[in-house]
Amino acid sequence: MKKTIGILFICILLFGFTSCAGGMSVAPTTTEIPTEPPLTEVELAAKYSLEYLQTFAKNPESLQVHEIEYAYGDGELFDYAFSVDISSQNGFGGMNREMYYLFYHSNGTVEATETLFMLDTDNHIDPERIGF
């Protein structure tokens, strides 16, 4: 009798545990992909200016942007001035590193120069954020 009651008790416990286990599934976690905010006006101007500069490279795919600094213009001479530190492949396959100064105008035109132009600013743009 004790043996039968013990087996019956064990069967009831096992049935109870297995019936409760079905409701204990782990809820799937949702992972949201972080989205970056859209590019600002100055970032779009920098991207357009670098794409313009890229058209003059011997090998446009080799253009590497190391640093971008910018200053705001007055709207007459330029809207934004960019100081860019770039490397690109020359005609012989070697890499050249140079500083360029780009002046972006609101009508979409860009002027590029290699002459010294001092930007009195600490405004930086991340080259990877604009695709360079």
Coordinates of C-alpha atoms in Angstrom, one line a residue:
M1 CA 0.0 0.0 0.0
K2 CA 2.8 2.4 0.9
K3 CA 4.5 1.5 -2.4
T4 CA 1.4 2.2 -4.4
I5 CA 0.8 5.5 -2.7
G6 CA 4.4 6.5 -3.3
I7 CA 4.2 5.7 -7.0
L8 CA 0.9 7.5 -7.3
F9 CA 2.4 10.5 -5.5
I10 CA 5.4 10.5 -7.9
C11 CA 3.1 10.2 -10.9
I12 CA 1.0 13.2 -9.7
L13 CA 4.2 15.3 -9.1
L14 CA 5.6 14.4 -12.6
F15 CA 2.2 15.2 -14.2
G16 CA 2.1 18.5 -12.4
F17 CA 5.6 19.5 -13.4
T18 CA 5.2 18.6 -17.1
S19 CA 1.8 20.4 -17.4
C20 CA 3.2 23.6 -16.0
A21 CA 6.4 23.5 -18.1
G22 CA 4.5 24.1 -21.3
G23 CA 3.5 27.6 -20.1
M24 CA 7.0 28.6 -19.2
S25 CA 8.3 29.4 -22.7
V26 CA 10.7 32.3 -23.0
A27 CA 9.1 35.3 -24.6
P28 CA 11.1 36.4 -27.8
T29 CA 13.0 39.5 -27.3
T30 CA 12.7 42.2 -29.9
T31 CA 15.8 44.0 -30.8
E32 CA 15.4 47.4 -32.4
I33 CA 18.0 48.4 -34.9
P34 CA 19.3 51.7 -33.9
T35 CA 18.8 54.3 -36.6
E36 CA 21.1 57.3 -37.1
P37 CA 19.5 60.7 -37.4
P38 CA 19.4 62.2 -40.9
L39 CA 22.4 64.2 -42.1
T40 CA 22.4 67.8 -41.2
E41 CA 22.7 70.6 -43.7
V42 CA 26.4 71.0 -43.1
E43 CA 27.0 67.3 -43.4
L44 CA 25.1 67.2 -46.7
A45 CA 27.2 70.1 -48.0
A46 CA 30.4 68.3 -46.9
K47 CA 29.3 65.1 -48.6
Y48 CA 28.5 67.0 -51.8
S49 CA 31.8 68.9 -51.7
L50 CA 33.8 65.7 -51.2
E51 CA 31.9 64.0 -54.1
Y52 CA 32.9 67.0 -56.2
L53 CA 36.6 66.7 -55.1
Q54 CA 36.4 62.9 -55.8
T55 CA 35.7 63.6 -59.5
F56 CA 39.2 65.0 -59.9
A57 CA 41.1 62.0 -58.4
K58 CA 43.0 59.7 -60.7
N59 CA 41.4 56.7 -58.9
P60 CA 38.1 58.1 -57.3
E61 CA 37.6 54.9 -55.3
S62 CA 41.0 55.3 -53.5
L63 CA 39.9 58.6 -51.9
Q64 CA 40.3 58.4 -48.1
V65 CA 39.1 61.2 -45.8
H66 CA 41.1 61.5 -42.6
E67 CA 39.6 64.6 -41.1
I68 CA 37.0 67.3 -41.9
E69 CA 36.7 70.7 -40.2
Y70 CA 34.2 73.3 -41.2
A71 CA 33.3 76.9 -40.6
Y72 CA 30.1 78.8 -41.4
G73 CA 30.2 81.5 -44.1
D74 CA 28.3 84.7 -44.5
G75 CA 26.3 83.5 -47.5
E76 CA 28.0 86.0 -49.9
L77 CA 31.5 84.5 -50.3
F78 CA 30.4 81.0 -49.3
D79 CA 28.0 79.2 -47.0
Y80 CA 30.4 76.6 -45.6
A81 CA 34.2 76.3 -45.8
F82 CA 35.7 72.8 -45.3
S83 CA 39.2 71.9 -44.5
V84 CA 39.7 68.3 -45.5
D85 CA 42.7 66.0 -45.0
I86 CA 42.6 63.4 -47.7
S87 CA 44.7 60.6 -49.3
S88 CA 44.3 59.4 -52.8
Q89 CA 46.1 57.3 -55.3
N90 CA 48.3 59.1 -57.8
G91 CA 48.9 58.1 -61.4
F92 CA 51.8 55.8 -60.5
G93 CA 49.8 53.8 -57.9
G94 CA 51.3 55.6 -54.8
M95 CA 49.2 57.3 -52.2
N96 CA 49.4 61.1 -51.7
R97 CA 48.1 62.9 -48.6
E98 CA 47.0 66.5 -49.0
M99 CA 44.9 69.2 -47.4
Y100 CA 42.2 70.8 -49.5
Y101 CA 39.9 73.7 -48.8
L102 CA 36.4 73.5 -50.2
F103 CA 34.0 76.4 -50.3
Y104 CA 30.3 75.3 -50.7
H105 CA 27.8 77.8 -52.0
S106 CA 24.0 77.6 -51.5
N107 CA 23.4 77.3 -55.2
G108 CA 25.3 73.9 -55.1
T109 CA 28.6 75.0 -56.5
V110 CA 31.9 74.1 -54.9
E111 CA 35.3 75.8 -55.1
A112 CA 38.4 73.8 -54.3
T113 CA 41.8 75.2 -53.5
E114 CA 45.1 73.9 -52.0
T115 CA 46.2 77.3 -50.8
L116 CA 46.4 77.9 -47.1
F117 CA 43.1 78.9 -45.5
M118 CA 42.9 78.9 -41.8
L119 CA 39.6 77.9 -40.2
D120 CA 39.2 79.2 -36.7
T121 CA 36.9 76.5 -35.5
D122 CA 36.7 73.2 -33.7
N123 CA 33.8 72.0 -35.7
H124 CA 34.4 68.4 -37.0
I125 CA 32.4 66.0 -39.2
D126 CA 32.8 62.3 -38.9
P127 CA 33.9 61.1 -42.4
E128 CA 32.2 57.7 -41.9
R129 CA 28.9 59.3 -41.2
I130 CA 28.8 60.9 -44.6
G131 CA 30.1 57.9 -46.4
F132 CA 33.8 58.6 -46.7

